[in-house]
Amino acid sequence: MSDSKLPVSTIPVLRFAFDRSLVIAFACIILMLLGGALYSREFLSPEYLLQQLQISAFLGIIASGAMMVILIGHIDLSIPWTVTLGAMMATAVAGWFGETGNLIAIPVGVFCGAMVGLLNGLGVAYLRLPSMIFTLGMNAVVQGLMVLHTGGFAPQDHATDAMHFLAVGRPVFGIPNALLIWVVVGAFTIFLLTRTAFGRRVYAVGNREAAAYLSGVNTNAVIIWCFVLSGAAAAFAGVLLAGYSTKAYQAMGDPYLLPAIAAVVLGGTNILGGRGNYLGTIAGVILITLLQSILAVMQMPEAGRQIIYGVVILVMLLAYGRGEIDRK
C-alpha cells in the first residue's frame, strides 16, 4: 500500500497555535527569562542570550536525533558515549594523519556515531530486543572501547581549527556558528518529518508498528534509519563540543542524556511515539538551557540544582504528559 493510503492519524500535522504542550513550554521560557532578569540585569542582554543559544545548540543537535527515535516509540540510551566517541575519533584522526586528518576528522567522527546507531537499529529491529536495554548495553561497549583507546587517561589530541571554528566562530553578524548549524539541522529535521515519505513512515511506526507493517511500510528500515540519525547527531554534537573545549575528554556526553530526552518530552513529543513536532523540541531545549543557566547564576549547590532540575521536569510532565500518554 502506498504512503498516500496511510491512516490520516499517522501523517504529521504542525499545530503550533493550539498545542497545549507548546503553550506551556513557551510560557515557562518567558517566566524564566523574566525571573532571571529580576535576579541579574545582564540576563536579557543580547550577548548573554546569544551565549545561551550557543550552548543550547549542542543540546539541540543531540535532541534532534533523540526525537527521531522517540517518535517511533523507542529510546536511545547510548547517547552519552556516542557523543564522546564522535569527539575522540575526530580529534584522534586529526592527530594521526596530519593535514589529511584535518580534512576527514569531522566526517569520521560523525560516521563512527552513525555506525553505533546502525548497530542499535539492527539490534532493535531484527533481534527485537528492547531499545532501552540494547542501547544501554551499546553505551557500555562504546565506553569500554574509548577507555581502551585512551588507556583510561585524558586524550592528548586537540580539536582541529575547523572544529573550533564551527563551535565558537561568529562570522555572520556575530551569530555563533553552532547556532547556525542547529538551525540547519533543525530545518533538515522538520523537512524530513513533514515533507517526505520517510517522515510519514516514522509517525506511522510510532502510532502502530504492526498497522504500518500491514500497510506496506518497511518498519525495520525506518527503525534502523532513526537510530542511525540519532547516532550521527550525537557524534556531530560531540565533534562540536570538542571544538568548543579545544579537545575531547572522558565522559563528555554524560551530562546530555537526561536533558536531551527531557527536552524532547517537555516539548510535547509523546514518549510512547507517534506524536510530536520539532518546534516543541526547540522550546524544550531552550527551557532546559535556561533552567541550567538560572541555577548556575544563582550559584546553587550541585545537590540543590539536581533537586530543582528534577522537580521542574516532573511538574511539567504532570502538566501535560499524562494526557498525551492516555491518548496513545
mmCIF file of C-alpha atoms in Angstrom:
data_model
loop_
_atom_site.group_PDB
_atom_site.id
_atom_site.type_symbol
_atom_site.label_atom_id
_atom_site.label_comp_id
_atom_site.label_asym_id
_atom_site.label_seq_id
_atom_site.Cartn_x
_atom_site.Cartn_y
_atom_site.Cartn_z
ATOM 1 C CA MET A 1 0.000 0.000 0.000
ATOM 2 C CA SER A 2 1.357 3.443 -0.856
ATOM 3 C CA ASP A 3 2.120 6.106 1.725
ATOM 4 C CA SER A 4 -0.837 8.138 0.461
ATOM 5 C CA LYS A 5 -3.143 5.441 1.862
ATOM 6 C CA LEU A 6 -1.738 5.514 5.347
ATOM 7 C CA PRO A 7 -4.293 6.465 8.016
ATOM 8 C CA VAL A 8 -4.658 10.212 8.400
ATOM 9 C CA SER A 9 -3.660 9.955 12.078
ATOM 10 C CA THR A 10 -0.172 8.795 11.055
ATOM 11 C CA ILE A 11 0.586 11.902 8.987
ATOM 12 C CA PRO A 12 2.376 14.632 10.987
ATOM 13 C CA VAL A 13 0.494 17.884 11.366
ATOM 14 C CA LEU A 14 2.096 21.021 12.832
ATOM 15 C CA ARG A 15 -0.380 22.576 15.210
ATOM 16 C CA PHE A 16 1.690 25.358 16.655
ATOM 17 C CA ALA A 17 -1.055 27.677 17.809
ATOM 18 C CA PHE A 18 -3.214 25.189 19.708
ATOM 19 C CA ASP A 19 -0.716 22.663 21.024
ATOM 20 C CA ARG A 20 -1.045 22.857 24.791
ATOM 21 C CA SER A 21 2.445 21.492 25.425
ATOM 22 C CA LEU A 22 3.954 24.229 23.240
ATOM 23 C CA VAL A 23 1.995 26.924 25.045
ATOM 24 C CA ILE A 24 3.157 25.606 28.428
ATOM 25 C CA ALA A 25 6.793 25.311 27.303
ATOM 26 C CA PHE A 26 6.988 28.803 25.817
ATOM 27 C CA ALA A 27 5.138 30.281 28.805
ATOM 28 C CA CYS A 28 7.747 28.734 31.102
ATOM 29 C CA ILE A 29 10.523 30.134 28.914
ATOM 30 C CA ILE A 30 9.063 33.637 29.250
ATOM 31 C CA LEU A 31 8.690 33.234 33.023
ATOM 32 C CA MET A 32 12.291 32.073 33.344
ATOM 33 C CA LEU A 33 13.548 34.994 31.282
ATOM 34 C CA LEU A 34 11.604 37.435 33.458
ATOM 35 C CA GLY A 35 12.740 35.728 36.642
ATOM 36 C CA GLY A 36 16.349 35.746 35.500
ATOM 37 C CA ALA A 37 16.099 39.437 34.610
ATOM 38 C CA LEU A 38 14.934 40.200 38.135
ATOM 39 C CA TYR A 39 17.940 38.390 39.544
ATOM 40 C CA SER A 40 20.521 39.832 37.116
ATOM 41 C CA ARG A 41 20.257 42.765 34.713
ATOM 42 C CA GLU A 42 22.599 41.015 32.296
ATOM 43 C CA PHE A 43 20.221 38.100 31.841
ATOM 44 C CA LEU A 44 18.319 39.714 28.958
ATOM 45 C CA SER A 45 21.326 41.294 27.274
ATOM 46 C CA PRO A 46 21.795 40.248 23.622
ATOM 47 C CA GLU A 47 25.290 38.904 24.259
ATOM 48 C CA TYR A 48 24.144 36.734 27.164
ATOM 49 C CA LEU A 49 21.155 35.402 25.213
ATOM 50 C CA LEU A 50 23.379 34.567 22.228
ATOM 51 C CA GLN A 51 25.728 32.749 24.559
ATOM 52 C CA GLN A 52 22.822 30.695 25.925
ATOM 53 C CA LEU A 53 21.619 29.895 22.421
ATOM 54 C CA GLN A 54 25.131 28.791 21.526
ATOM 55 C CA ILE A 55 25.118 26.419 24.489
ATOM 56 C CA SER A 56 21.600 25.302 23.530
ATOM 57 C CA ALA A 57 22.814 24.366 20.051
ATOM 58 C CA PHE A 58 24.851 21.385 21.286
ATOM 59 C CA LEU A 59 21.887 20.020 23.221
ATOM 60 C CA GLY A 60 19.547 20.883 20.342
ATOM 61 C CA ILE A 61 21.538 18.819 17.829
ATOM 62 C CA ILE A 62 21.560 15.833 20.186
ATOM 63 C CA ALA A 63 17.827 16.244 20.853
ATOM 64 C CA SER A 64 17.149 16.280 17.098
ATOM 65 C CA GLY A 65 18.389 12.719 16.820
ATOM 66 C CA ALA A 66 16.826 11.629 20.095
ATOM 67 C CA MET A 67 13.444 12.897 18.874
ATOM 68 C CA MET A 68 13.597 10.655 15.786
ATOM 69 C CA VAL A 69 13.974 7.590 17.997
ATOM 70 C CA ILE A 70 11.311 8.671 20.488
ATOM 71 C CA LEU A 71 8.835 9.300 17.670
ATOM 72 C CA ILE A 72 8.986 5.608 16.723
ATOM 73 C CA GLY A 73 8.332 4.595 20.335
ATOM 74 C CA HIS A 74 11.912 3.725 21.298
ATOM 75 C CA ILE A 75 14.686 5.382 23.265
ATOM 76 C CA ASP A 76 18.436 5.769 22.728
ATOM 77 C CA LEU A 77 20.493 5.466 25.905
ATOM 78 C CA SER A 78 23.781 5.201 24.028
ATOM 79 C CA ILE A 79 23.870 8.987 23.521
ATOM 80 C CA PRO A 80 26.442 9.803 26.250
ATOM 81 C CA TRP A 81 29.323 7.748 24.909
ATOM 82 C CA THR A 82 28.321 8.225 21.287
ATOM 83 C CA VAL A 83 28.934 11.935 21.909
ATOM 84 C CA THR A 84 32.317 11.061 23.424
ATOM 85 C CA LEU A 85 33.084 8.637 20.586
ATOM 86 C CA GLY A 86 32.485 11.285 17.928
ATOM 87 C CA ALA A 87 34.722 13.775 19.725
ATOM 88 C CA MET A 88 37.540 11.338 20.463
ATOM 89 C CA MET A 89 37.620 9.785 16.995
ATOM 90 C CA ALA A 90 37.564 13.162 15.262
ATOM 91 C CA THR A 91 40.451 14.522 17.339
ATOM 92 C CA ALA A 92 42.364 11.220 17.104
ATOM 93 C CA VAL A 93 42.154 11.112 13.303
ATOM 94 C CA ALA A 94 43.388 14.694 13.151
ATOM 95 C CA GLY A 95 46.369 13.712 15.295
ATOM 96 C CA TRP A 96 47.133 10.538 13.343
ATOM 97 C CA PHE A 97 47.033 11.811 9.767
ATOM 98 C CA GLY A 98 48.153 15.441 9.926
ATOM 99 C CA GLU A 99 46.737 17.620 7.151
ATOM 100 C CA THR A 100 44.697 14.779 5.692
ATOM 101 C CA GLY A 101 43.331 14.086 9.153
ATOM 102 C CA ASN A 102 42.195 17.682 9.483
ATOM 103 C CA LEU A 103 40.077 17.243 6.345
ATOM 104 C CA ILE A 104 38.440 13.966 7.338
ATOM 105 C CA ALA A 105 38.240 14.434 11.119
ATOM 106 C CA ILE A 106 34.647 15.678 11.249
ATOM 107 C CA PRO A 107 33.221 13.136 8.726
ATOM 108 C CA VAL A 108 34.997 10.285 10.548
ATOM 109 C CA GLY A 109 33.577 11.379 13.902
ATOM 110 C CA VAL A 110 30.036 11.561 12.525
ATOM 111 C CA PHE A 111 30.482 8.240 10.693
ATOM 112 C CA CYS A 112 31.506 6.493 13.917
ATOM 113 C CA GLY A 113 28.343 7.745 15.606
ATOM 114 C CA ALA A 114 26.227 6.594 12.664
ATOM 115 C CA MET A 115 27.761 3.107 12.963
ATOM 116 C CA VAL A 116 26.776 2.945 16.626
ATOM 117 C CA GLY A 117 23.265 3.963 15.573
ATOM 118 C CA LEU A 118 23.279 1.283 12.872
ATOM 119 C CA LEU A 119 24.147 -1.419 15.404
ATOM 120 C CA ASN A 120 21.440 -0.108 17.729
ATOM 121 C CA GLY A 121 18.900 -0.157 14.919
ATOM 122 C CA LEU A 122 19.806 -3.687 13.837
ATOM 123 C CA GLY A 123 19.543 -4.946 17.395
ATOM 124 C CA VAL A 124 16.159 -3.339 17.980
ATOM 125 C CA ALA A 125 14.666 -4.009 14.531
ATOM 126 C CA TYR A 126 15.840 -7.544 13.802
ATOM 127 C CA LEU A 127 16.717 -9.033 17.184
ATOM 128 C CA ARG A 128 13.566 -7.418 18.638
ATOM 129 C CA LEU A 129 15.405 -6.505 21.816
ATOM 130 C CA PRO A 130 14.057 -3.648 23.991
ATOM 131 C CA SER A 131 15.715 -0.440 22.862
ATOM 132 C CA MET A 132 16.313 0.690 26.441
ATOM 133 C CA ILE A 133 18.337 -2.443 27.244
ATOM 134 C CA PHE A 134 20.169 -2.769 23.925
ATOM 135 C CA THR A 135 21.246 0.875 23.678
ATOM 136 C CA LEU A 136 22.308 0.906 27.330
ATOM 137 C CA GLY A 137 24.500 -2.108 26.615
ATOM 138 C CA MET A 138 25.869 -0.438 23.495
ATOM 139 C CA ASN A 139 26.692 2.629 25.575
ATOM 140 C CA ALA A 140 28.753 0.412 27.897
ATOM 141 C CA VAL A 141 30.513 -1.207 24.924
ATOM 142 C CA VAL A 142 31.466 2.167 23.429
ATOM 143 C CA GLN A 143 32.636 3.366 26.842
ATOM 144 C CA GLY A 144 34.907 0.345 27.140
ATOM 145 C CA LEU A 145 36.311 0.895 23.654
ATOM 146 C CA MET A 146 37.083 4.516 24.413
ATOM 147 C CA VAL A 147 38.793 3.600 27.686
ATOM 148 C CA LEU A 148 40.922 1.103 25.756
ATOM 149 C CA HIS A 149 41.654 3.755 23.138
ATOM 150 C CA THR A 150 42.884 6.275 25.698
ATOM 151 C CA GLY A 151 44.261 3.869 28.301
ATOM 152 C CA GLY A 152 41.904 5.483 30.795
ATOM 153 C CA PHE A 153 43.682 8.837 30.554
ATOM 154 C CA ALA A 154 42.599 12.138 29.018
ATOM 155 C CA PRO A 155 43.219 12.146 25.234
ATOM 156 C CA GLN A 156 46.207 14.199 24.152
ATOM 157 C CA ASP A 157 44.836 15.090 20.705
ATOM 158 C CA HIS A 158 43.352 18.529 20.152
ATOM 159 C CA ALA A 159 40.429 19.734 18.064
ATOM 160 C CA THR A 160 41.153 20.968 14.554
ATOM 161 C CA ASP A 161 40.807 24.599 13.546
ATOM 162 C CA ALA A 162 37.665 23.677 11.572
ATOM 163 C CA MET A 163 36.045 22.084 14.626
ATOM 164 C CA HIS A 164 36.914 25.094 16.749
ATOM 165 C CA PHE A 165 35.571 27.490 14.098
ATOM 166 C CA LEU A 166 32.273 25.615 13.769
ATOM 167 C CA ALA A 167 31.807 25.563 17.538
ATOM 168 C CA VAL A 168 32.777 29.101 18.563
ATOM 169 C CA GLY A 169 33.178 31.201 15.397
ATOM 170 C CA ARG A 170 30.850 34.166 14.779
ATOM 171 C CA PRO A 171 31.498 35.398 11.213
ATOM 172 C CA VAL A 172 27.855 36.192 10.308
ATOM 173 C CA PHE A 173 26.554 39.276 12.176
ATOM 174 C CA GLY A 174 28.028 37.954 15.424
ATOM 175 C CA ILE A 175 25.742 34.915 15.423
ATOM 176 C CA PRO A 176 27.507 31.793 16.776
ATOM 177 C CA ASN A 177 28.245 29.172 14.140
ATOM 178 C CA ALA A 178 26.956 26.464 16.466
ATOM 179 C CA LEU A 179 23.552 28.175 16.470
ATOM 180 C CA LEU A 180 23.535 28.397 12.670
ATOM 181 C CA ILE A 181 24.390 24.702 12.461
ATOM 182 C CA TRP A 182 21.498 23.896 14.803
ATOM 183 C CA VAL A 183 19.214 25.917 12.516
ATOM 184 C CA VAL A 184 20.355 23.837 9.545
ATOM 185 C CA VAL A 185 19.943 20.563 11.453
ATOM 186 C CA GLY A 186 16.517 21.687 12.671
ATOM 187 C CA ALA A 187 15.393 22.694 9.184
ATOM 188 C CA PHE A 188 16.513 19.319 7.844
ATOM 189 C CA THR A 189 14.638 17.516 10.638
ATOM 190 C CA ILE A 190 11.444 19.489 10.008
ATOM 191 C CA PHE A 191 11.678 18.824 6.271
ATOM 192 C CA LEU A 192 12.317 15.124 6.871
ATOM 193 C CA LEU A 193 9.355 14.741 9.222
ATOM 194 C CA THR A 194 6.798 16.878 7.415
ATOM 195 C CA ARG A 195 7.656 16.794 3.725
ATOM 196 C CA THR A 196 8.923 13.289 2.991
ATOM 197 C CA ALA A 197 7.536 9.771 2.796
ATOM 198 C CA PHE A 198 10.090 8.746 5.421
ATOM 199 C CA GLY A 199 8.584 11.252 7.866
ATOM 200 C CA ARG A 200 5.100 9.796 7.358
ATOM 201 C CA ARG A 201 6.504 6.339 7.974
ATOM 202 C CA VAL A 202 8.170 7.487 11.206
ATOM 203 C CA TYR A 203 4.841 8.703 12.598
ATOM 204 C CA ALA A 204 3.092 5.586 11.299
ATOM 205 C CA VAL A 205 5.548 3.254 13.053
ATOM 206 C CA GLY A 206 5.279 5.323 16.222
ATOM 207 C CA ASN A 207 1.494 5.120 16.241
ATOM 208 C CA ARG A 208 1.086 1.430 15.438
ATOM 209 C CA GLU A 209 4.076 -0.511 14.157
ATOM 210 C CA ALA A 210 2.000 -3.575 13.248
ATOM 211 C CA ALA A 211 -0.537 -1.479 11.331
ATOM 212 C CA ALA A 212 2.270 0.325 9.495
ATOM 213 C CA TYR A 213 3.810 -3.004 8.540
ATOM 214 C CA LEU A 214 0.489 -4.301 7.213
ATOM 215 C CA SER A 215 0.172 -1.059 5.220
ATOM 216 C CA GLY A 216 3.363 -1.889 3.355
ATOM 217 C CA VAL A 217 5.870 0.143 5.377
ATOM 218 C CA ASN A 218 9.321 -1.373 5.827
ATOM 219 C CA THR A 219 9.243 -0.838 9.582
ATOM 220 C CA ASN A 220 12.689 -2.337 10.187
ATOM 221 C CA ALA A 221 14.281 0.131 7.763
ATOM 222 C CA VAL A 222 12.521 3.046 9.467
ATOM 223 C CA ILE A 223 13.730 1.925 12.897
ATOM 224 C CA ILE A 224 17.311 1.469 11.682
ATOM 225 C CA TRP A 225 17.449 4.865 9.971
ATOM 226 C CA CYS A 226 16.070 6.652 13.035
ATOM 227 C CA PHE A 227 18.785 5.138 15.208
ATOM 228 C CA VAL A 228 21.443 5.974 12.592
ATOM 229 C CA LEU A 229 20.286 9.603 12.585
ATOM 230 C CA SER A 230 20.353 9.666 16.386
ATOM 231 C CA GLY A 231 23.892 8.285 16.499
ATOM 232 C CA ALA A 232 25.133 10.664 13.805
ATOM 233 C CA ALA A 233 23.557 13.676 15.545
ATOM 234 C CA ALA A 234 25.085 12.722 18.916
ATOM 235 C CA ALA A 235 28.535 12.230 17.382
ATOM 236 C CA PHE A 236 28.310 15.503 15.468
ATOM 237 C CA ALA A 237 27.427 17.312 18.684
ATOM 238 C CA GLY A 238 30.463 15.632 20.258
ATOM 239 C CA VAL A 239 32.668 16.955 17.457
ATOM 240 C CA LEU A 240 31.355 20.476 18.086
ATOM 241 C CA LEU A 241 31.807 20.113 21.836
ATOM 242 C CA ALA A 242 35.424 19.079 21.253
ATOM 243 C CA GLY A 243 35.845 22.215 19.155
ATOM 244 C CA TYR A 244 34.207 24.299 21.889
ATOM 245 C CA SER A 245 36.534 22.980 24.621
ATOM 246 C CA THR A 246 39.518 22.523 22.202
ATOM 247 C CA LYS A 247 39.804 18.784 22.998
ATOM 248 C CA ALA A 248 37.827 15.647 23.793
ATOM 249 C CA TYR A 249 37.658 14.198 27.290
ATOM 250 C CA GLN A 250 36.278 11.178 29.098
ATOM 251 C CA ALA A 251 32.502 11.039 29.682
ATOM 252 C CA MET A 252 31.923 14.397 27.971
ATOM 253 C CA GLY A 253 28.494 13.208 26.803
ATOM 254 C CA ASP A 254 27.175 12.113 30.209
ATOM 255 C CA PRO A 255 25.520 15.471 31.055
ATOM 256 C CA TYR A 256 23.424 15.353 27.871
ATOM 257 C CA LEU A 257 21.374 12.152 28.136
ATOM 258 C CA LEU A 258 18.619 13.258 30.518
ATOM 259 C CA PRO A 259 18.446 16.852 29.189
ATOM 260 C CA ALA A 260 18.110 15.621 25.587
ATOM 261 C CA ILE A 261 15.288 13.213 26.371
ATOM 262 C CA ALA A 262 13.651 15.701 28.732
ATOM 263 C CA ALA A 263 13.801 18.461 26.097
ATOM 264 C CA VAL A 264 12.026 16.246 23.565
ATOM 265 C CA VAL A 265 9.333 15.138 26.007
ATOM 266 C CA LEU A 266 8.831 18.571 27.563
ATOM 267 C CA GLY A 267 8.325 19.898 24.045
ATOM 268 C CA GLY A 268 5.260 17.696 23.660
ATOM 269 C CA THR A 269 6.614 14.617 21.903
ATOM 270 C CA ASN A 270 4.831 11.517 23.180
ATOM 271 C CA ILE A 271 7.326 9.309 24.995
ATOM 272 C CA LEU A 272 5.468 6.308 23.519
ATOM 273 C CA GLY A 273 5.898 7.598 19.968
ATOM 274 C CA GLY A 274 3.695 8.744 17.127
ATOM 275 C CA ARG A 275 3.119 12.348 18.186
ATOM 276 C CA GLY A 276 5.266 15.486 18.361
ATOM 277 C CA ASN A 277 6.778 18.287 16.316
ATOM 278 C CA TYR A 278 10.194 19.847 16.199
ATOM 279 C CA LEU A 279 9.109 23.291 17.372
ATOM 280 C CA GLY A 280 8.271 21.690 20.693
ATOM 281 C CA THR A 281 11.747 20.183 20.873
ATOM 282 C CA ILE A 282 13.261 23.617 20.262
ATOM 283 C CA ALA A 283 11.190 25.000 23.127
ATOM 284 C CA GLY A 284 12.243 22.115 25.359
ATOM 285 C CA VAL A 285 15.932 22.639 24.597
ATOM 286 C CA ILE A 286 15.749 26.368 25.360
ATOM 287 C CA LEU A 287 13.764 25.678 28.525
ATOM 288 C CA ILE A 288 16.330 23.165 29.806
ATOM 289 C CA THR A 289 19.232 25.502 28.984
ATOM 290 C CA LEU A 290 17.608 28.462 30.723
ATOM 291 C CA LEU A 291 16.900 26.373 33.797
ATOM 292 C CA GLN A 292 20.531 25.278 33.974
ATOM 293 C CA SER A 293 21.679 28.867 33.444
ATOM 294 C CA ILE A 294 19.474 30.308 36.183
ATOM 295 C CA LEU A 295 20.662 27.717 38.681
ATOM 296 C CA ALA A 296 24.282 28.495 37.745
ATOM 297 C CA VAL A 297 23.764 32.270 38.072
ATOM 298 C CA MET A 298 22.195 31.743 41.500
ATOM 299 C CA GLN A 299 25.331 29.750 42.459
ATOM 300 C CA MET A 300 23.084 26.948 43.606
ATOM 301 C CA PRO A 301 24.986 23.957 45.070
ATOM 302 C CA GLU A 302 25.025 20.907 42.825
ATOM 303 C CA ALA A 303 22.653 18.951 45.092
ATOM 304 C CA GLY A 304 20.147 21.793 45.031
ATOM 305 C CA ARG A 305 20.454 22.096 41.241
ATOM 306 C CA GLN A 306 19.628 18.433 40.775
ATOM 307 C CA ILE A 307 16.599 18.651 43.077
ATOM 308 C CA ILE A 308 15.154 21.751 41.378
ATOM 309 C CA TYR A 309 16.013 20.423 37.928
ATOM 310 C CA GLY A 310 14.165 17.161 38.619
ATOM 311 C CA VAL A 311 11.151 18.844 40.220
ATOM 312 C CA VAL A 312 10.640 21.223 37.289
ATOM 313 C CA ILE A 313 10.767 18.332 34.824
ATOM 314 C CA LEU A 314 8.280 16.288 36.857
ATOM 315 C CA VAL A 315 5.888 19.228 37.233
ATOM 316 C CA MET A 316 5.895 19.954 33.520
ATOM 317 C CA LEU A 317 5.417 16.299 32.653
ATOM 318 C CA LEU A 318 2.452 16.143 35.028
ATOM 319 C CA ALA A 319 1.036 19.269 33.380
ATOM 320 C CA TYR A 320 0.516 17.595 30.039
ATOM 321 C CA GLY A 321 2.452 14.358 29.777
ATOM 322 C CA ARG A 322 -0.221 12.142 31.345
ATOM 323 C CA GLY A 323 -2.862 13.281 28.887
ATOM 324 C CA GLU A 324 -0.583 12.601 25.946
ATOM 325 C CA ILE A 325 0.119 9.073 27.156
ATOM 326 C CA ASP A 326 -3.548 8.382 27.841
ATOM 327 C CA ARG A 327 -4.401 9.313 24.247
ATOM 328 C CA LYS A 328 -1.711 6.964 22.911
#
